[in-house]
Coordinates of C-alpha atoms in Angstrom, one line a residue:
M1410 CA 31.9 -8.2 -15.4
G1411 CA 28.1 -7.8 -15.6
N1412 CA 28.0 -6.0 -12.3
N1413 CA 30.7 -3.5 -13.4
S1414 CA 28.7 -2.7 -16.5
Q1415 CA 25.6 -2.1 -14.4
R1416 CA 27.6 0.3 -12.2
E1417 CA 28.8 2.2 -15.3
A1418 CA 25.3 2.4 -16.8
L1419 CA 23.8 3.9 -13.7
P1420 CA 24.7 7.7 -13.3
E1421 CA 26.3 8.7 -10.0
R1422 CA 23.8 11.5 -9.6
F1423 CA 20.3 11.5 -11.2
R1424 CA 16.8 12.9 -11.0
C1425 CA 13.5 11.1 -10.8
H1426 CA 11.6 10.7 -14.0
P1427 CA 9.6 13.9 -14.9
S1428 CA 6.3 11.9 -14.6
I1429 CA 6.6 12.3 -10.8
I1430 CA 5.3 15.8 -11.3
L1431 CA 2.0 14.4 -12.6
E1432 CA 1.7 12.0 -9.6
D1433 CA 2.4 14.9 -7.2
I1434 CA -0.2 17.2 -8.6
G1435 CA -2.8 14.5 -9.0
A1436 CA -4.4 14.8 -5.6
F1437 CA -3.9 18.6 -5.6
F1438 CA -5.8 18.9 -8.9
I1439 CA -8.7 16.9 -7.5
V1440 CA -9.0 19.3 -4.5
I1441 CA -8.8 22.3 -6.7
M1442 CA -11.6 20.9 -9.0
I1443 CA -13.9 20.3 -5.9
V1444 CA -13.4 23.9 -4.7
I1445 CA -14.0 25.3 -8.3
I1446 CA -17.2 23.3 -8.6
G1447 CA -18.5 24.6 -5.3
N1448 CA -17.7 28.3 -5.9
V1449 CA -18.6 28.3 -9.6
G1450 CA -21.8 26.4 -8.9
D1451 CA -22.9 29.1 -6.3
E1452 CA -22.0 31.8 -8.8
L1453 CA -24.0 30.2 -11.6
G1454 CA -27.0 30.1 -9.3
E1455 CA -26.6 33.9 -8.8
I1456 CA -26.2 34.4 -12.5
Q1457 CA -29.4 32.5 -13.3
R1458 CA -31.4 34.3 -10.7
G1459 CA -30.2 37.7 -11.8
G1460 CA -30.0 37.0 -15.5
W1461 CA -27.1 36.0 -17.7
Q1462 CA -26.6 39.7 -18.7
S1463 CA -25.5 40.7 -15.2
P1464 CA -22.0 42.2 -15.7
D1465 CA -21.0 42.0 -12.0
A1466 CA -21.9 38.3 -11.8
M1467 CA -20.0 37.5 -15.0
F1468 CA -17.0 39.5 -13.9
T1469 CA -17.0 37.6 -10.5
L1470 CA -17.3 34.2 -12.3
W1471 CA -14.3 35.0 -14.7
L1472 CA -12.3 36.4 -11.7
I1473 CA -12.8 33.1 -9.8
L1474 CA -11.8 31.0 -12.8
G1475 CA -8.8 33.2 -13.5
G1476 CA -7.7 33.0 -9.9
F1477 CA -7.8 29.3 -9.8
I1478 CA -6.0 29.0 -13.1
F1479 CA -3.3 31.3 -11.8
V1480 CA -2.9 29.3 -8.5
F1481 CA -2.9 26.0 -10.3
G1482 CA -0.2 27.2 -12.8
L1483 CA 1.8 28.5 -9.9
F1484 CA 1.8 25.2 -8.1
I1485 CA 2.7 23.4 -11.3
G1486 CA 5.7 25.7 -11.6
I1487 CA 6.7 24.9 -7.9
F1488 CA 6.4 21.1 -8.6
V1489 CA 8.5 21.4 -11.8
R1490 CA 11.2 23.5 -10.0
R1491 CA 11.3 21.0 -7.1
W1492 CA 11.8 18.1 -9.5
S1493 CA 14.6 19.9 -11.4
K1494 CA 16.4 20.6 -8.1
T1495 CA 16.1 17.2 -6.5
F1496 CA 18.8 14.5 -7.0
I1497 CA 19.5 11.0 -5.9
S1498 CA 23.0 9.5 -5.6
I1499 CA 24.9 6.6 -4.1
V1500 CA 27.9 7.8 -2.1
D1501 CA 30.1 5.6 0.1
N1502 CA 27.5 3.0 0.9
T1503 CA 24.8 5.5 1.5
I1504 CA 21.9 6.7 -0.6
V1505 CA 21.6 10.5 -0.6
W1506 CA 18.4 12.3 -1.5
E1507 CA 18.9 16.1 -1.8
K1508 CA 16.5 18.9 -2.6
N1509 CA 18.3 22.2 -3.5
T1510 CA 15.3 24.6 -3.6
L1511 CA 14.9 27.6 -1.3
N1512 CA 14.1 25.2 1.5
K1513 CA 17.1 22.9 1.2
K1514 CA 16.9 19.3 2.5
K1515 CA 19.2 16.4 2.4
N1516 CA 18.3 12.9 3.5
T1517 CA 20.8 10.1 4.0
I1518 CA 20.2 6.4 4.4
G1519 CA 23.0 3.9 5.1
I1520 CA 22.9 0.8 2.9
K1521 CA 23.2 -1.4 6.0
N1522 CA 20.0 0.1 7.4
I1523 CA 17.8 -0.7 4.3
S1524 CA 15.5 -3.6 4.9
N1525 CA 13.6 -3.8 1.6
V1526 CA 14.1 -2.5 -2.0
N1527 CA 10.8 -2.9 -3.7
I1528 CA 9.3 -1.9 -7.1
E1529 CA 5.7 -0.8 -7.8
Q1530 CA 4.0 0.3 -11.0
N1531 CA 0.5 1.9 -11.2
I1532 CA -1.5 2.4 -14.4
L1533 CA 0.0 5.8 -15.2
E1534 CA 3.5 4.3 -14.8
M1535 CA 2.7 1.3 -16.9
I1536 CA 1.6 3.7 -19.7
L1537 CA 4.7 5.8 -19.4
G1538 CA 7.1 2.9 -18.9
T1539 CA 8.2 4.1 -15.4
C1540 CA 8.0 2.5 -12.0
K1541 CA 8.4 3.5 -8.4
V1542 CA 11.4 2.2 -6.3
K1543 CA 10.6 2.1 -2.6
L1544 CA 13.3 2.0 0.1
D1545 CA 12.2 0.8 3.5
T1546 CA 14.5 1.1 6.5
N1547 CA 14.9 -0.9 9.6
S1548 CA 13.4 1.7 11.9
L1549 CA 12.4 5.4 12.1
S1550 CA 15.7 6.3 13.7
T1551 CA 18.1 5.0 11.0
A1552 CA 17.8 7.9 8.6
D1553 CA 17.0 11.6 8.4
S1554 CA 13.8 10.7 6.6
T1555 CA 13.0 7.1 5.8
D1556 CA 10.8 5.2 3.4
F1557 CA 11.0 7.6 0.5
K1558 CA 10.1 6.7 -3.1
I1559 CA 11.9 7.2 -6.4
V1560 CA 10.2 7.3 -9.8
L1561 CA 12.5 6.1 -12.6
K1562 CA 12.3 4.6 -16.1
K1563 CA 11.8 0.8 -15.8
S1564 CA 15.3 0.0 -17.1
R1565 CA 17.0 2.5 -14.8
A1566 CA 14.9 1.3 -11.8
D1567 CA 16.1 -2.3 -12.3
L1568 CA 19.7 -1.1 -12.4
F1569 CA 19.2 1.0 -9.3
R1570 CA 17.5 -1.9 -7.4
K1571 CA 20.2 -4.3 -8.4
R1572 CA 23.0 -1.9 -7.4
V1573 CA 21.4 -1.3 -4.0
M1574 CA 20.8 -5.0 -3.4
E1575 CA 24.3 -5.7 -4.4
L1576 CA 25.6 -3.3 -1.8
M1577 CA 23.3 -4.7 0.8
N1578 CA 24.6 -8.2 0.2
E1579 CA 28.2 -6.9 0.4
A1580 CA 27.3 -5.2 3.7
E1581 CA 25.9 -8.5 5.0
G1582 CA 29.1 -10.4 3.9
E1583 CA 27.3 -12.3 1.1
E1584 CA 28.5 -12.8 -2.4
S1585 CA 26.1 -11.0 -4.7
S1586 CA 27.3 -12.9 -7.7
A1587 CA 26.7 -16.4 -6.2
E1588 CA 24.8 -18.9 -8.2
T1589 CA 22.5 -21.6 -7.1
E1590 CA 23.4 -25.3 -7.5
S1591 CA 21.1 -25.5 -10.5
G1592 CA 22.9 -22.8 -12.3
Q1593 CA 20.2 -20.1 -12.0
S1594 CA 21.0 -16.4 -12.0
S1595 CA 22.0 -14.6 -8.8
V1596 CA 19.6 -13.3 -6.3
L1597 CA 19.7 -9.9 -8.0
D1598 CA 17.9 -11.4 -11.1
I1599 CA 15.3 -13.5 -9.3
F1600 CA 12.5 -11.2 -10.4
E1601 CA 13.2 -12.1 -14.0
E1602 CA 12.6 -15.8 -13.4
K1603 CA 9.3 -17.5 -14.3
N1604 CA 9.7 -20.6 -12.1
Y1605 CA 8.1 -19.5 -8.8
D1606 CA 7.3 -21.8 -5.9
V1607 CA 3.8 -20.7 -5.3
T1608 CA 1.3 -19.3 -7.9
A1609 CA -2.4 -18.3 -7.7
S1610 CA -4.8 -19.0 -10.5
V1611 CA -7.6 -16.6 -11.6
L1612 CA -10.1 -18.8 -9.7
D1613 CA -7.9 -18.6 -6.6
I1614 CA -7.9 -14.8 -6.7
F1615 CA -11.7 -14.8 -7.5
F1616 CA -12.4 -16.7 -4.3
H1617 CA -9.9 -14.5 -2.4
G1618 CA -11.9 -11.5 -3.5
L1619 CA -15.2 -13.0 -2.2
C1620 CA -13.6 -13.9 1.1
S1621 CA -12.0 -10.5 1.5
I1622 CA -15.4 -8.6 1.4
H1623 CA -16.3 -7.0 4.7
I1624 CA -20.0 -7.0 5.5
F1625 CA -19.7 -3.4 6.9
T1626 CA -18.4 -2.2 3.5
V1627 CA -21.4 -3.8 1.7
V1628 CA -23.8 -2.1 4.2
L1629 CA -22.0 1.2 3.6
A1630 CA -22.3 0.9 -0.2
I1631 CA -26.0 0.1 0.0
S1632 CA -26.6 2.9 2.5
S1633 CA -24.9 5.4 0.1
V1634 CA -27.1 4.3 -2.8
V1635 CA -30.2 4.9 -0.6
G1636 CA -28.8 8.2 0.5
I1637 CA -28.2 9.4 -3.1
Y1638 CA -31.7 8.3 -4.1
F1639 CA -33.5 10.2 -1.4
T1640 CA -31.3 13.2 -1.9
I1641 CA -32.1 13.5 -5.6
K1642 CA -35.8 12.7 -4.8
N1643 CA -36.1 15.6 -2.4
V1644 CA -34.4 18.1 -4.6
G1645 CA -36.8 20.5 -6.4
G1646 CA -36.6 21.4 -10.1
R1647 CA -35.0 24.8 -9.5
A1648 CA -31.3 25.3 -10.5
G1649 CA -30.6 26.9 -7.1
D1650 CA -31.8 23.8 -5.3
L1651 CA -29.8 21.5 -7.6
L1652 CA -26.6 23.4 -7.0
S1653 CA -27.1 23.6 -3.3
M1654 CA -27.5 19.8 -3.1
L1655 CA -24.6 19.1 -5.4
S1656 CA -22.0 19.0 -2.6
A1657 CA -24.1 16.6 -0.6
I1658 CA -24.5 14.3 -3.6
I1659 CA -20.7 14.4 -4.3
A1660 CA -19.9 13.6 -0.7
I1661 CA -22.3 10.6 -0.7
A1662 CA -21.0 9.4 -4.1
F1663 CA -17.4 9.6 -2.7
V1664 CA -18.4 7.3 0.1
F1665 CA -20.2 4.9 -2.3
F1666 CA -17.2 4.6 -4.7
S1667 CA -14.8 4.2 -1.8
A1668 CA -16.9 1.3 -0.5
V1669 CA -17.2 -0.2 -4.0
Y1670 CA -13.4 0.1 -4.5
N1671 CA -12.8 -1.6 -1.2
I1672 CA -15.0 -4.5 -2.3
A1673 CA -13.6 -4.8 -5.8
K1674 CA -9.9 -4.4 -4.9
G1675 CA -9.8 -7.9 -3.5
F1676 CA -10.6 -9.3 -7.0
F1677 CA -7.7 -7.6 -8.8
R1678 CA -5.1 -6.4 -6.3
Y1679 CA -3.3 -9.8 -6.1
Y1680 CA -4.0 -10.8 -9.7
G1681 CA -1.2 -13.0 -11.1
F1682 CA 0.2 -13.7 -7.6
Q1683 CA 3.6 -15.5 -7.5
A1684 CA 5.9 -16.2 -4.6
K1685 CA 9.4 -17.7 -4.4
R1686 CA 11.7 -18.5 -1.5
F1687 CA 15.4 -18.0 -2.5
Q1688 CA 18.2 -18.0 0.0
N1689 CA 17.2 -15.6 2.9
K1690 CA 14.4 -13.7 1.1
I1691 CA 10.8 -14.2 -0.1
Y1692 CA 10.1 -12.7 -3.5
L1693 CA 6.6 -11.6 -4.4
R1694 CA 5.0 -10.5 -7.7
Y1695 CA 1.3 -9.6 -8.2
G1696 CA -1.1 -6.9 -9.3
L1697 CA -3.3 -6.0 -12.2
F1698 CA -3.7 -2.2 -12.1
K1699 CA -0.8 -1.8 -9.7
K1700 CA 2.1 -4.3 -10.2
V1701 CA 4.5 -4.8 -7.4
N1702 CA 7.8 -6.7 -7.0
Y1703 CA 8.7 -7.2 -3.3
A1704 CA 11.7 -8.8 -1.7
I1705 CA 11.1 -9.5 2.0
P1706 CA 14.2 -10.6 4.1
V1707 CA 13.2 -13.5 6.4
S1708 CA 15.4 -12.0 9.2
K1709 CA 13.1 -8.9 9.2
I1710 CA 9.9 -10.9 9.8
N1711 CA 8.7 -10.4 13.4
A1712 CA 5.2 -11.9 13.3
V1713 CA 2.9 -14.0 11.1
C1714 CA -0.8 -13.2 10.9
L1715 CA -3.7 -15.4 9.7
N1716 CA -6.8 -13.2 8.9
Q1717 CA -10.4 -14.1 8.5
T1718 CA -13.4 -12.0 7.5
L1719 CA -16.9 -13.1 8.4
I1720 CA -17.3 -14.7 5.0
A1721 CA -13.9 -16.4 5.3
R1722 CA -14.9 -17.8 8.7
I1723 CA -18.0 -19.3 7.2
C1724 CA -15.9 -20.8 4.3
R1725 CA -13.1 -21.8 6.7
R1726 CA -10.5 -19.9 4.8
Y1727 CA -7.4 -17.9 5.9
S1728 CA -5.1 -15.3 4.4
V1729 CA -1.6 -14.7 5.5
E1730 CA 0.2 -11.4 6.2
L1731 CA 3.6 -10.6 7.7
V1732 CA 4.6 -8.0 10.2
N1733 CA 8.1 -7.1 9.1
V1734 CA 10.6 -4.3 9.5
G1735 CA 10.4 -1.4 7.1
M1736 CA 7.1 -2.0 5.3
G1737 CA 3.8 -0.8 6.6
D1738 CA 4.2 3.0 6.7
E1739 CA 1.5 3.5 4.1
N1740 CA -2.2 2.7 4.5
Q1741 CA -2.1 0.0 1.9
E1742 CA 1.0 -1.5 3.5
E1743 CA -0.2 -2.0 7.0
S1744 CA 1.2 -5.5 6.7
S1745 CA 3.0 -7.5 4.0
F1746 CA 0.6 -9.7 2.1
L1747 CA 1.9 -13.3 1.7
L1748 CA -0.9 -15.7 0.8
W1749 CA -4.4 -15.5 -0.5
F1750 CA -7.4 -17.0 1.3
N1751 CA -7.1 -20.8 1.4
S1752 CA -7.7 -23.8 3.6
L1753 CA -5.6 -24.3 6.7
E1754 CA -4.0 -27.4 5.3
Q1755 CA -3.0 -25.6 2.1
I1756 CA -1.7 -22.6 4.0
R1757 CA 0.5 -24.8 6.1
E1758 CA 1.9 -26.4 2.9
Y1759 CA 2.7 -23.1 1.3
L1760 CA 4.3 -21.8 4.5
N1761 CA 6.5 -24.8 4.7
I1762 CA 7.8 -23.8 1.3
L1763 CA 8.1 -20.0 1.8
L1764 CA 8.7 -19.7 5.5
P1765 CA 9.9 -23.1 7.0
E1766 CA 11.4 -21.3 10.0
F1767 CA 8.0 -20.6 11.4
E1768 CA 6.8 -23.9 12.7
M1769 CA 3.5 -22.6 14.0
W1770 CA 1.3 -25.7 14.3
E1771 CA 1.5 -29.4 13.7
A1772 CA -0.1 -31.2 10.8
N1773 CA -3.8 -31.9 11.1
Q1774 CA -3.9 -29.7 14.2
K1775 CA -6.3 -26.9 14.7
I1776 CA -5.3 -23.4 15.9
T1777 CA -5.9 -23.3 19.6
C1778 CA -5.5 -20.4 22.0
E1779 CA -6.5 -19.9 25.6
K1780 CA -9.6 -17.7 25.9
Q1781 CA -9.7 -14.7 28.2
P1782 CA -10.5 -15.5 31.8
L1783 CA -14.3 -15.4 32.5
S1784 CA -13.7 -12.8 35.3
S1785 CA -12.5 -10.3 32.7
I1786 CA -16.1 -9.8 31.6
F1787 CA -16.7 -7.9 34.8
V1788 CA -13.9 -5.4 34.1
K1789 CA -15.3 -5.0 30.5
L1790 CA -18.8 -4.4 31.8
F1791 CA -17.6 -2.0 34.4
S1792 CA -16.1 0.2 31.7
T1793 CA -19.6 0.8 30.3
V1794 CA -20.9 2.2 33.7
W1795 CA -19.9 5.8 32.8
Y1796 CA -22.0 5.5 29.6
I1797 CA -25.0 4.2 31.4
L1798 CA -24.8 7.1 33.9
L1799 CA -24.5 9.6 31.1
L1800 CA -27.5 8.1 29.3
A1801 CA -29.6 8.2 32.4
G1802 CA -28.6 11.8 33.0
L1803 CA -29.7 12.8 29.5
I1804 CA -33.0 11.0 29.8
W1805 CA -33.7 12.8 33.1
F1806 CA -32.7 16.2 31.6
F1807 CA -34.9 15.9 28.5
N1808 CA -37.8 14.4 30.6
E1809 CA -37.7 17.6 32.7
F1810 CA -37.1 20.2 30.1
E1811 CA -37.9 18.8 26.6
K1812 CA -40.0 15.6 26.6
N1813 CA -39.9 15.4 22.7
F1814 CA -36.3 14.3 22.9
V1815 CA -36.8 11.5 25.5
L1816 CA -37.9 8.8 23.0
P1817 CA -35.0 9.4 20.4
V1818 CA -32.4 9.5 23.2
C1819 CA -33.8 6.2 24.6
I1820 CA -33.8 4.5 21.2
Y1821 CA -30.4 5.7 19.9
G1822 CA -28.7 5.6 23.3
G1823 CA -30.1 2.1 24.1
A1824 CA -29.0 0.9 20.7
L1825 CA -25.5 2.1 21.3
L1826 CA -25.4 0.4 24.7
V1827 CA -26.5 -2.9 23.1
I1828 CA -23.7 -2.5 20.5
M1829 CA -21.2 -2.0 23.3
W1830 CA -22.4 -5.1 25.1
L1831 CA -22.4 -7.1 21.9
N1832 CA -18.8 -6.1 21.3
I1833 CA -17.9 -7.3 24.9
L1834 CA -19.6 -10.6 24.2
L1835 CA -17.9 -11.2 20.9
S1836 CA -14.5 -10.3 22.5
M1837 CA -15.1 -12.9 25.2
L1838 CA -15.9 -15.5 22.6
N1839 CA -13.0 -14.7 20.2
D1840 CA -10.1 -13.0 21.9
G1841 CA -7.3 -14.9 23.7
V1842 CA -3.6 -15.4 24.1
S1843 CA -1.3 -18.4 24.6
F1844 CA 2.4 -18.6 25.4
G1845 CA 4.0 -21.4 23.4
S1846 CA 7.6 -22.5 23.4
K1847 CA 8.7 -20.3 20.4
Y1848 CA 5.8 -17.9 19.9
M1849 CA 3.1 -16.1 21.8
I1850 CA -0.2 -16.5 19.9
T1851 CA -2.9 -13.9 20.1
I1852 CA -6.4 -14.0 18.7
Y1853 CA -8.5 -10.9 18.2
G1854 CA -11.8 -10.4 16.3
R1855 CA -15.4 -9.6 16.4
F1856 CA -17.1 -11.0 13.3
G1857 CA -13.8 -11.7 11.6
K1858 CA -10.6 -13.0 13.3
T1859 CA -6.9 -12.3 13.3
Y1860 CA -4.4 -14.9 14.6
K1861 CA -0.8 -13.6 15.3
W1862 CA 2.3 -15.6 16.0
I1863 CA 4.9 -13.3 17.5
A1864 CA 8.4 -14.7 18.0
Y1865 CA 9.8 -14.1 21.5
D1866 CA 13.3 -13.1 20.2
K1867 CA 11.6 -10.4 18.0
V1868 CA 9.9 -8.7 20.9
Q1869 CA 11.5 -5.4 22.0
Y1870 CA 9.6 -5.1 25.3
V1871 CA 6.2 -6.0 26.9
Q1872 CA 4.1 -3.4 28.7
L1873 CA 1.6 -5.0 31.2
K1874 CA -1.4 -3.1 32.7
Q1875 CA -3.4 -3.9 35.8
N1876 CA -5.8 -1.7 37.9
I1877 CA -7.1 -2.5 41.3
W1878 CA -10.1 -4.5 40.0
M1879 CA -7.9 -6.6 37.7
K1880 CA -5.5 -7.3 40.6
K1881 CA -8.4 -8.5 42.8
L1882 CA -9.6 -10.8 40.0
G1883 CA -6.1 -12.1 39.2
I1884 CA -6.0 -10.9 35.6
I1885 CA -3.8 -8.6 33.5
K1886 CA -3.5 -7.3 30.0
G1887 CA -0.9 -5.3 28.0
N1888 CA 0.9 -4.6 24.8
V1889 CA 3.8 -6.2 22.9
F1890 CA 6.2 -3.9 21.1
V1891 CA 8.1 -5.2 18.0
L1892 CA 10.3 -3.5 15.5
A1893 CA 7.9 -2.5 12.7
S1894 CA 6.0 0.4 11.3
L1895 CA 4.1 2.8 13.6
K1896 CA 0.8 1.0 12.7
N1897 CA 2.1 -2.4 13.6
R1898 CA 4.8 -1.9 16.2
V1899 CA 2.2 -2.3 19.1
Q1900 CA 0.4 -5.7 19.4
N1901 CA -2.3 -6.0 21.9
L1902 CA -2.3 -8.7 24.6
P1903 CA -5.9 -9.6 25.7
F1904 CA -6.7 -10.3 29.3
F1905 CA -4.9 -13.4 30.7
S1906 CA -4.2 -14.8 34.1
T1907 CA -1.5 -13.3 36.3
K1908 CA -0.2 -16.9 36.7
N1909 CA 1.2 -16.7 33.2
V1910 CA 3.2 -13.5 33.7
E1911 CA 6.3 -15.5 35.0
L1912 CA 5.9 -17.9 32.1
L1913 CA 6.0 -15.0 29.7
K1914 CA 9.1 -13.6 31.3
E1915 CA 10.8 -17.1 31.2
R1916 CA 10.0 -17.6 27.5
M1917 CA 11.3 -14.2 26.5
L1918 CA 14.5 -14.5 28.5
N1919 CA 15.2 -18.0 27.2
S1920 CA 14.0 -17.6 23.6
P1921 CA 16.6 -19.0 21.2
E1922 CA 17.8 -17.0 18.2
R1923 CA 16.5 -18.4 15.0

């Protein structure tokens, strides 16, 4: 009866909430403002040099401002019309998104091809009482255009999510109204429950933020501050000089705030983290400035990743991410976050609750993996020969025609060569691959490390590469392709012995279905 009332409350055809217009024009507005500052700044410099009474300069200034106001208003009108002509509907077990503007477009996604129905809410949406419903599909070929977002009022978004999940369960042959043995609500209402299996305290998230800091980001932030200081110090007192340096200061400040944001987001992105395993899905809730409710089907998980930054390696902490179908088509969703930085023992305990299917290592056992064969270092070093020849050629050229450039070329060119060799050394120390009974395990990293368990039955195909030198040395490398986002569908296989090729084939052919 409750399901029927939900169906009646949700219109058959509806629009997104009008607030989507504000979200669409946000980035466009920032670009317009940067252009205005640049052009108006140059014009103000001309006005000051020629006097404020210059009619031509004032006319040009007002013409620029008027032109940008007209263009901005025109784009707002385009966004408003696009919103008013765009509709979403559920028709015959498909979700239809149609835009009836001059450039008509109609996207259709079959219910059976949807892998995730997730809800997000940023600060603007919290204020307006709206949220974003995200539909992720099994692959890029299952819809005319996949992974689109729908902005709705919170109450309507909940109804839409429940309706879609209900249809997904029916398509999978499950009873959407089934209750658990303890009398809890159905899987459709799991987000409303407060009794989650795994929760993170404020202290847990604080330590997660510390461990998630990348040293390179800290160096970038400090370098940006130094750059801004010397830029301001070298600017003269004239208005023309200040305006000419404004764009450089803005660019450096943008880099600085981007670095600070990347450092700070680890402290609040997963605030209030909660996770629950219910039937065949993992449910996640977290976020302070951006709240998310994710439901991840276990059957769509193709790999499990343990990540370490340099700080996390020092503290012996690991975070867990998933490579799953559907999610990962946005920069912030390269993988599905599952667990915050914690000890290996605690990680194993949490995974036994949330993902018992993945028996990745035994209790009290360290993560082990075969390192790359020592002979692979010769192949890696040989790849730098072209750079050494190029550097030698540049040194010879400048020594013959412009000796003043010889020393800078030697210093910077030599430093880059040292960095390349250091990268090779770190790859030999860290990278490796092993072929277990259920999973292939890969390790990749330089200062940090990433461990990946890839289930054999989730592999679409393996591509192996071997040149003449590798063949002589008895080594090979390649790529593993899994069903995931474009960013995550290719997993690298470091160098390994050709003796293990037959073992890899055997494990893939005989892999049992989970």
